[in-house]
mmCIF file of N, CA, C and O in Angstrom:
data_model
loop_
_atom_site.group_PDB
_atom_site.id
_atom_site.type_symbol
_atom_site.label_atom_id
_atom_site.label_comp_id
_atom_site.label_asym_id
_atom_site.label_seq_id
_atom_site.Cartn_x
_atom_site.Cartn_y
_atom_site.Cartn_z
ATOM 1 N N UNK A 1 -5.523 74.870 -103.290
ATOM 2 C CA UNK A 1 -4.986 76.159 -102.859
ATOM 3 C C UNK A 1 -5.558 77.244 -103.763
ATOM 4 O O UNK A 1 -5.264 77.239 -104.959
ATOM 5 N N UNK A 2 -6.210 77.998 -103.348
ATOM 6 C CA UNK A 2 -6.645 79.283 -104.062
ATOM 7 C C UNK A 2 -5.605 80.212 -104.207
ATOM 8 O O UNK A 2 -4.650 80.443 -103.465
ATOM 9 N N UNK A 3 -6.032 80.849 -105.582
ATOM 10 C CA UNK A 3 -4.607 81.731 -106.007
ATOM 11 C C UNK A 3 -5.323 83.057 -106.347
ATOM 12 O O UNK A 3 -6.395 83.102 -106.950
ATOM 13 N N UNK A 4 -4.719 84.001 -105.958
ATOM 14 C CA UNK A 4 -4.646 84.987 -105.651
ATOM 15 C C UNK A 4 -4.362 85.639 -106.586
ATOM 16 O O UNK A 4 -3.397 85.188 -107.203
ATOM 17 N N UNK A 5 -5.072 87.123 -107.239
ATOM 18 C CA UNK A 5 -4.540 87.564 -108.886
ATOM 19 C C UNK A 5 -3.417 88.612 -107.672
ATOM 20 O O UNK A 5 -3.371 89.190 -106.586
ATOM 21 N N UNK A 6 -2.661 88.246 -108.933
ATOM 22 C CA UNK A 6 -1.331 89.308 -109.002
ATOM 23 C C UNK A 6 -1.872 90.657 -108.897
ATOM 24 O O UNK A 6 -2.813 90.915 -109.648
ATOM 25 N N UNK A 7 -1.606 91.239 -108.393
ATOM 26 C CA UNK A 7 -1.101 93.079 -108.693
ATOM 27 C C UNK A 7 -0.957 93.335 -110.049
ATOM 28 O O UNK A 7 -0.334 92.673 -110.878
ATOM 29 N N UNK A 8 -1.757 94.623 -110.236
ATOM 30 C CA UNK A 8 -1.702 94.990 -112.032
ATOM 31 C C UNK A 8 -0.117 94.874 -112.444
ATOM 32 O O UNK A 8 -0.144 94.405 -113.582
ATOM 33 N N UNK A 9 0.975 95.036 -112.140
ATOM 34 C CA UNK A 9 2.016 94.826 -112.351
ATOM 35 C C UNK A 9 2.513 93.693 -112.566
ATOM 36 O O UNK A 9 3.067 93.334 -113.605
ATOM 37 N N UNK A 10 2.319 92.990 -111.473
ATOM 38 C CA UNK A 10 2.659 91.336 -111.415
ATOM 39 C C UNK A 10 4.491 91.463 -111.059
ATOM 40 O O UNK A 10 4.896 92.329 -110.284
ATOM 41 N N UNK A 11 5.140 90.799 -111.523
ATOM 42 C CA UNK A 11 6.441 90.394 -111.912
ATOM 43 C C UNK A 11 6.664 90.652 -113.299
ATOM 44 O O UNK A 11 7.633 90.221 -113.924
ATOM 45 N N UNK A 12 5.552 91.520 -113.874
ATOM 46 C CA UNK A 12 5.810 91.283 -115.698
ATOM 47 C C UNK A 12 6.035 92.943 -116.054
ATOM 48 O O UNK A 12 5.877 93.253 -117.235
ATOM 49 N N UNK A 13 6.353 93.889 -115.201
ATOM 50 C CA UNK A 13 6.261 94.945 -115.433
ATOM 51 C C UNK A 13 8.167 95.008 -115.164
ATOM 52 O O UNK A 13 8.403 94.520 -114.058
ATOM 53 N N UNK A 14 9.448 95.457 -115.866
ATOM 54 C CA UNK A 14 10.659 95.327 -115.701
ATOM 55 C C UNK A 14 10.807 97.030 -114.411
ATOM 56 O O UNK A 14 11.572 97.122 -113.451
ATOM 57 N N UNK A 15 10.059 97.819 -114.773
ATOM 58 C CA UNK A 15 10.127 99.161 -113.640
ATOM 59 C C UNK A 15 9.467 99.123 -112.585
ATOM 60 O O UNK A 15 9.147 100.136 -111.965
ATOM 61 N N UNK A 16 9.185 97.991 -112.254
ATOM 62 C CA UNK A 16 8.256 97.786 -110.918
ATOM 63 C C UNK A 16 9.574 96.670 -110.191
ATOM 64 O O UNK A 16 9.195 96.137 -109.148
ATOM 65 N N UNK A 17 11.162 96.258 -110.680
ATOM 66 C CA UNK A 17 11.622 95.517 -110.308
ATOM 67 C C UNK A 17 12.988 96.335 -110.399
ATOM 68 O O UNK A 17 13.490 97.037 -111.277
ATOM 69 N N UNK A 18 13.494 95.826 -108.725
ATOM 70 C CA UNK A 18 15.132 96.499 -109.334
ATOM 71 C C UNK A 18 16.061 95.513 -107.920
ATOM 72 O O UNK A 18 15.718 94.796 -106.980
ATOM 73 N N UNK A 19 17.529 96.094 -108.577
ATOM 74 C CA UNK A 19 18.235 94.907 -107.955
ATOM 75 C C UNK A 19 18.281 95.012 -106.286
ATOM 76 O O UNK A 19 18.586 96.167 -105.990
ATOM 77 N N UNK A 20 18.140 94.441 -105.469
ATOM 78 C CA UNK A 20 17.672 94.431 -103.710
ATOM 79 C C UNK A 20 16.418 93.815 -103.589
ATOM 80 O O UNK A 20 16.110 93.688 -102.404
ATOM 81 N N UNK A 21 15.577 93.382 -104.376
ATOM 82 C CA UNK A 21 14.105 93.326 -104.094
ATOM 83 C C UNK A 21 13.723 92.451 -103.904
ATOM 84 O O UNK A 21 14.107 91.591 -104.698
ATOM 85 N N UNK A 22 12.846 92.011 -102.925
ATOM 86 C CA UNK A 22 12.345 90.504 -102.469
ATOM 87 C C UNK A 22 11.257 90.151 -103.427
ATOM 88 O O UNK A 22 10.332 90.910 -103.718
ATOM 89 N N UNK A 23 11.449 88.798 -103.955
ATOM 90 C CA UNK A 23 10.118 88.428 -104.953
ATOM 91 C C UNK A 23 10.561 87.273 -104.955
ATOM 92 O O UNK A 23 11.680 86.938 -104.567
ATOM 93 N N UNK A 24 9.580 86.462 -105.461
ATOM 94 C CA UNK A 24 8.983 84.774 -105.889
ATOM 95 C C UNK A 24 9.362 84.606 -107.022
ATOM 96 O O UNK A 24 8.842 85.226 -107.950
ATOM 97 N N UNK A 25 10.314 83.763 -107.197
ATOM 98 C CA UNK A 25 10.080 83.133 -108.791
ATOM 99 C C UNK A 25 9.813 82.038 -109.079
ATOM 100 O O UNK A 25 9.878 81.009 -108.406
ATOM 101 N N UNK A 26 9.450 82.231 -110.258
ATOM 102 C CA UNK A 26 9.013 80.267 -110.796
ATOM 103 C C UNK A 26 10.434 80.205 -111.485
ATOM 104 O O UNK A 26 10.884 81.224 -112.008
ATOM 105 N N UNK A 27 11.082 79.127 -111.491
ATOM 106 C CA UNK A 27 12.295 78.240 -111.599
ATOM 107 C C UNK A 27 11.989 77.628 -113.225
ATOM 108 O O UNK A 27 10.789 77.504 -113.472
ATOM 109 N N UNK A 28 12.885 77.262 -114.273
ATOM 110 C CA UNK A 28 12.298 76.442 -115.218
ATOM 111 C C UNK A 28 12.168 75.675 -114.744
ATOM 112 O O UNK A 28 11.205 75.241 -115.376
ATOM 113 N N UNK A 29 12.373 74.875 -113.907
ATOM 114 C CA UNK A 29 12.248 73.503 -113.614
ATOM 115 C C UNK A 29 10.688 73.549 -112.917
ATOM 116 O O UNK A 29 9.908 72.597 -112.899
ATOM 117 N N UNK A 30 10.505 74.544 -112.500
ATOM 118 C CA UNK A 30 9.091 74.437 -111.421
ATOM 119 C C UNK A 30 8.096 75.120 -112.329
ATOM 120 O O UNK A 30 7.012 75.337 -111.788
ATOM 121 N N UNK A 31 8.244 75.603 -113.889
ATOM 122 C CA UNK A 31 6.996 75.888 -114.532
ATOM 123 C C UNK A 31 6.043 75.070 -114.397
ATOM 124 O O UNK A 31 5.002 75.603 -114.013
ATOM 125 N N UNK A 32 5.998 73.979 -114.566
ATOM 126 C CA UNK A 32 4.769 73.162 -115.140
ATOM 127 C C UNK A 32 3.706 73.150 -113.132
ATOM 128 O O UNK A 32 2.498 73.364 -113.034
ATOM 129 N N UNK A 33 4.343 72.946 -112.307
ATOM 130 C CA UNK A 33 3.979 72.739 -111.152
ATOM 131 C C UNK A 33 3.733 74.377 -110.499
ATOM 132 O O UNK A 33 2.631 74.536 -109.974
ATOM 133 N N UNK A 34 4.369 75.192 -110.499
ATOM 134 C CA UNK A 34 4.081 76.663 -110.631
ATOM 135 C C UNK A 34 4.657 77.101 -109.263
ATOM 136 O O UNK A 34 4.298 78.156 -108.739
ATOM 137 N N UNK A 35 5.844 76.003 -108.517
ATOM 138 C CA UNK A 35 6.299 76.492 -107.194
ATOM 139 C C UNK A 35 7.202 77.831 -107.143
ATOM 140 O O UNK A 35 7.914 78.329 -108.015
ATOM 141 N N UNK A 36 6.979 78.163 -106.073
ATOM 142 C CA UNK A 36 7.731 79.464 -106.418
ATOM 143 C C UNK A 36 9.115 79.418 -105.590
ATOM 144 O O UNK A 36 9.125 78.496 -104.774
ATOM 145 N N UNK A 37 9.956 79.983 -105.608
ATOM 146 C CA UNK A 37 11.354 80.288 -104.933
ATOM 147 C C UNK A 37 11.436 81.944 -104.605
ATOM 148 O O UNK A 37 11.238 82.823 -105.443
ATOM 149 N N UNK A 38 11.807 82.177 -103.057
ATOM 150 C CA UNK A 38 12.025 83.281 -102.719
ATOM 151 C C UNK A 38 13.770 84.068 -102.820
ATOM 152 O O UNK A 38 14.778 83.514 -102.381
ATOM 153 N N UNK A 39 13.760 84.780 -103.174
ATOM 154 C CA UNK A 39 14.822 85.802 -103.006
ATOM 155 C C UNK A 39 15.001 87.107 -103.186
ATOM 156 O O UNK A 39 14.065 87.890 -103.348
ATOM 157 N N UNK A 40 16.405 87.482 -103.167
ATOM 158 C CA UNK A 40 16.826 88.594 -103.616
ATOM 159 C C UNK A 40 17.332 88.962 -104.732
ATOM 160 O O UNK A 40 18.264 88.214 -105.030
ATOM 161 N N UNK A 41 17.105 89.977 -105.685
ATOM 162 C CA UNK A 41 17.599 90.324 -107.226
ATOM 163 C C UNK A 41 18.465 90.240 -107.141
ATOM 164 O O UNK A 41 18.890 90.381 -105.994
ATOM 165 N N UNK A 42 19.200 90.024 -107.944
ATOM 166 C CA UNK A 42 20.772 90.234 -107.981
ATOM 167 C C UNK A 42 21.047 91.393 -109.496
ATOM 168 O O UNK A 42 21.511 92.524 -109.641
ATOM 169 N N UNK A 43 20.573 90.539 -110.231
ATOM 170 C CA UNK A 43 20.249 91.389 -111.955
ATOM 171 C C UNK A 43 18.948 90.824 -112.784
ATOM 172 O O UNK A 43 18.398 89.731 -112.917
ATOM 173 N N UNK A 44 18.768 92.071 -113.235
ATOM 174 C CA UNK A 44 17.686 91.685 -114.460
ATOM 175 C C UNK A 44 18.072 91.491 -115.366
ATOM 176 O O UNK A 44 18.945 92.110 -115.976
ATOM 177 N N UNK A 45 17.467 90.525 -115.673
ATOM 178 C CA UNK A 45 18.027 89.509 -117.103
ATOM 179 C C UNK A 45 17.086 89.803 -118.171
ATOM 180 O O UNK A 45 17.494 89.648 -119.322
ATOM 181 N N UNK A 46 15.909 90.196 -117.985
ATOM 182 C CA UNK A 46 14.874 90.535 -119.388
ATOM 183 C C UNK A 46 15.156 92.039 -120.025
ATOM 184 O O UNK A 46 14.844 92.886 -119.189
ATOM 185 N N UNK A 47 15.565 92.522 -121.037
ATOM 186 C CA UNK A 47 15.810 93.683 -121.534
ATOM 187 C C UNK A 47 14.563 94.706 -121.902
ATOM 188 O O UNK A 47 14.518 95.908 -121.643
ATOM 189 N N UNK A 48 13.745 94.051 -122.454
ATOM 190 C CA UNK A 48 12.728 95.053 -122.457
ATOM 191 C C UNK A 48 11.594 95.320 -121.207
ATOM 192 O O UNK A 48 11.221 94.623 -120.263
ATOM 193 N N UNK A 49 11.383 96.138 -121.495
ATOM 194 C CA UNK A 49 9.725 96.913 -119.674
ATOM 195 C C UNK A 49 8.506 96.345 -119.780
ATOM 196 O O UNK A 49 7.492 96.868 -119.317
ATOM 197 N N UNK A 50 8.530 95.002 -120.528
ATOM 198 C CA UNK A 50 7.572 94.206 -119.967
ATOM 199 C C UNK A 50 7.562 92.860 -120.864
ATOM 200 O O UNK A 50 7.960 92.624 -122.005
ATOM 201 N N UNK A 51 7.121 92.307 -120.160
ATOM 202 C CA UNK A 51 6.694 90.751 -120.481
ATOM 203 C C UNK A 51 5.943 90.069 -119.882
ATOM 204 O O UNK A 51 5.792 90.311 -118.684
ATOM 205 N N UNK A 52 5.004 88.676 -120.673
ATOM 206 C CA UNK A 52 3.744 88.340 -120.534
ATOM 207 C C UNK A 52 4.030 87.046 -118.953
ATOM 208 O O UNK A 52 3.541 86.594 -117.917
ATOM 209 N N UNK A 53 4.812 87.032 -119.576
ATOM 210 C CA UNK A 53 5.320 85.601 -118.244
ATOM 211 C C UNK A 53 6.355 85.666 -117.131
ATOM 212 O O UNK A 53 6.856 84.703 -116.549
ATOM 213 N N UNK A 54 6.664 87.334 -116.871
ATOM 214 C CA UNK A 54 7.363 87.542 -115.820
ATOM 215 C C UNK A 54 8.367 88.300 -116.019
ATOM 216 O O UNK A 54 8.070 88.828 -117.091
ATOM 217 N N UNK A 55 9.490 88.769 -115.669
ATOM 218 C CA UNK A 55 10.740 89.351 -115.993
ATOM 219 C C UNK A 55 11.709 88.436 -115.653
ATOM 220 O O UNK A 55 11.583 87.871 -114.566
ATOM 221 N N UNK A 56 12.696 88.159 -116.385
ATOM 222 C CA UNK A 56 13.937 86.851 -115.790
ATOM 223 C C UNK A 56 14.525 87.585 -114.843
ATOM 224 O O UNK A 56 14.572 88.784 -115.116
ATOM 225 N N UNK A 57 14.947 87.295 -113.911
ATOM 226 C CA UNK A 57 15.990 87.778 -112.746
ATOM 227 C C UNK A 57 16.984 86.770 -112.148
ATOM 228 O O UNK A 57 16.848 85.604 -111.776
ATOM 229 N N UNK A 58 17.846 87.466 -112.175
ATOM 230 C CA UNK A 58 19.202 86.647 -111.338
ATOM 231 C C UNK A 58 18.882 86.845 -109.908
ATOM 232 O O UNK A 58 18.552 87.975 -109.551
ATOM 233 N N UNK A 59 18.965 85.470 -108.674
ATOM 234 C CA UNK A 59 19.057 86.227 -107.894
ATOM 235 C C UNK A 59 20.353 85.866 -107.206
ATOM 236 O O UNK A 59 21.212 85.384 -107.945
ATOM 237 N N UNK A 60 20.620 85.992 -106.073
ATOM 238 C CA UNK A 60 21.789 86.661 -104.580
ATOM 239 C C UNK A 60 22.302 85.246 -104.797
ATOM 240 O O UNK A 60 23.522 85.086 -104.752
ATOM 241 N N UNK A 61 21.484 84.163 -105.037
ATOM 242 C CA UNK A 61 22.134 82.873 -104.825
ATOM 243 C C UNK A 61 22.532 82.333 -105.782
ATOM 244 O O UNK A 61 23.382 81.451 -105.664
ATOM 245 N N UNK A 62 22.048 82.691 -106.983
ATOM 246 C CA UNK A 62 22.124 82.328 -108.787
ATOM 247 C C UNK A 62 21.563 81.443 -109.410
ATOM 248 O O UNK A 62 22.058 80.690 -110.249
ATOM 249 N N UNK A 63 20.181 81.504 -108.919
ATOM 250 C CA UNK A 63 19.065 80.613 -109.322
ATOM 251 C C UNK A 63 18.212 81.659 -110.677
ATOM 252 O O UNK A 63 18.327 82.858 -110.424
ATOM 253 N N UNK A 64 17.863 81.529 -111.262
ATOM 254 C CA UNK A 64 17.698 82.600 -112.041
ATOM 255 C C UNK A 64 15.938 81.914 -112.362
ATOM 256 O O UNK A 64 15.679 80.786 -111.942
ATOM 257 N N UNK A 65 14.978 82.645 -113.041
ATOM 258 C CA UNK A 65 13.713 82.604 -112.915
ATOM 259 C C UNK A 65 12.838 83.764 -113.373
ATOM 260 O O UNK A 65 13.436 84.808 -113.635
ATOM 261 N N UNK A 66 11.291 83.739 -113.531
ATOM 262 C CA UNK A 66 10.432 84.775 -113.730
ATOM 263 C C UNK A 66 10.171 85.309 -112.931
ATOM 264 O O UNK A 66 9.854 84.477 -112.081
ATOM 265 N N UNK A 67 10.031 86.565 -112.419
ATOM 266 C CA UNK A 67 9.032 86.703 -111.476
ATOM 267 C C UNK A 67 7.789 86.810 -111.866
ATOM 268 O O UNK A 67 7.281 87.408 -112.815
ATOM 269 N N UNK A 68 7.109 85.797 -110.552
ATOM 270 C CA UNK A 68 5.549 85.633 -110.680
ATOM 271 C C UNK A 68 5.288 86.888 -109.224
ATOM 272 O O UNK A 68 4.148 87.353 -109.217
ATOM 273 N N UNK A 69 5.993 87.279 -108.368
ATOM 274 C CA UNK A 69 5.522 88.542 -107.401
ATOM 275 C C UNK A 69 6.122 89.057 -106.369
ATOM 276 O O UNK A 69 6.553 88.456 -105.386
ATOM 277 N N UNK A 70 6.159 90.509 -106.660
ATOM 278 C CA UNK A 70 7.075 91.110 -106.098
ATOM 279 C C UNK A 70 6.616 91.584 -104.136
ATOM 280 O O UNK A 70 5.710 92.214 -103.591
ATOM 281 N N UNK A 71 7.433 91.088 -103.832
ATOM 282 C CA UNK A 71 7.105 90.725 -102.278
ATOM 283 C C UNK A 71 7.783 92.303 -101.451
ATOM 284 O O UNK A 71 7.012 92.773 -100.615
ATOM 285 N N UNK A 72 8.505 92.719 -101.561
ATOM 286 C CA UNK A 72 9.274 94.167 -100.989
ATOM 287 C C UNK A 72 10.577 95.203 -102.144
ATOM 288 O O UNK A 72 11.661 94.891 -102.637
ATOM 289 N N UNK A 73 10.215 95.756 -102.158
ATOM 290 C CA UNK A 73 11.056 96.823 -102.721
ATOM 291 C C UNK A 73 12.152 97.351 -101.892
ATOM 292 O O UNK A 73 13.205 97.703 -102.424
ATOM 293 N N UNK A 74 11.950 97.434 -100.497
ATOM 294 C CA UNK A 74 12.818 97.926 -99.569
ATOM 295 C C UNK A 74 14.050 97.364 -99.844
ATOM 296 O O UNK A 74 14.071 96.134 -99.836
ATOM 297 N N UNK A 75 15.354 98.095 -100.148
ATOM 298 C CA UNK A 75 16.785 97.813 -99.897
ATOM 299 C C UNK A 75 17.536 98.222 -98.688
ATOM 300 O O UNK A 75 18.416 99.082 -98.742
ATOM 301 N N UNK A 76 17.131 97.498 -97.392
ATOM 302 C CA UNK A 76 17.869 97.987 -96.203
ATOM 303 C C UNK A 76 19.058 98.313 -96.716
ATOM 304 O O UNK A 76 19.305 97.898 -97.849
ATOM 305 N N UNK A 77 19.989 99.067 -96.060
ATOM 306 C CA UNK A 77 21.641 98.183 -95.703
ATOM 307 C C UNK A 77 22.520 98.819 -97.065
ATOM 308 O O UNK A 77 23.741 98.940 -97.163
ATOM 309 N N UNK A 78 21.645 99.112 -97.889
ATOM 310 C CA UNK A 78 21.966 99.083 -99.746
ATOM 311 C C UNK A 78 22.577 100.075 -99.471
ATOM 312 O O UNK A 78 21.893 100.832 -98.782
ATOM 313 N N UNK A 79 23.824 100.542 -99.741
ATOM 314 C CA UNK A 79 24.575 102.126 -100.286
ATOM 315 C C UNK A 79 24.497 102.158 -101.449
ATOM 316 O O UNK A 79 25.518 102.671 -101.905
ATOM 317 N N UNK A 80 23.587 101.783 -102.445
ATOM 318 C CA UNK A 80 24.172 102.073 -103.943
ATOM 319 C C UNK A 80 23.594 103.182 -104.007
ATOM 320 O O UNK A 80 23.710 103.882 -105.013
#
């Protein structure tokens, strides 16, 4: 499978990510194999505006993870 470079941002930029947002994460359990899991943010878990291996995020279901790429920004539906 050919892989595809990330977006200058990637998942490692914390202001390129906010809570509603569709993205991929790698799982600890799925580092070494590099599968990804889709969802929705729930919270950001990394405190500082960037990091080399992703930003931690909680997501909607409570699987928590890096993001390796941010798939939509759009928050239909969202009143916040």
């Amino acid at each position: 499978m050919d892989r595809q470079p990330d977006p200058p941002h990637g998942g490692k930029r914390r202001d390129a990510i906010c809570p509603g947002c569709t993205v991929d994460i790698i799982l600890k359990a799925d580092q070494q194999s590099g599968r990804v899991t889709r969802g929705i943010v729930q919270e950001i878990l990394t405190n500082s505006s960037f990091h080399p291996h992703g930003i931690k995020v909680r997501l909607r279901d409570g699987r928590v993870g890096r993001v390796a790429r941010i798939i939509g920004t759009d928050v239909p539906g969202d009143s916040r």
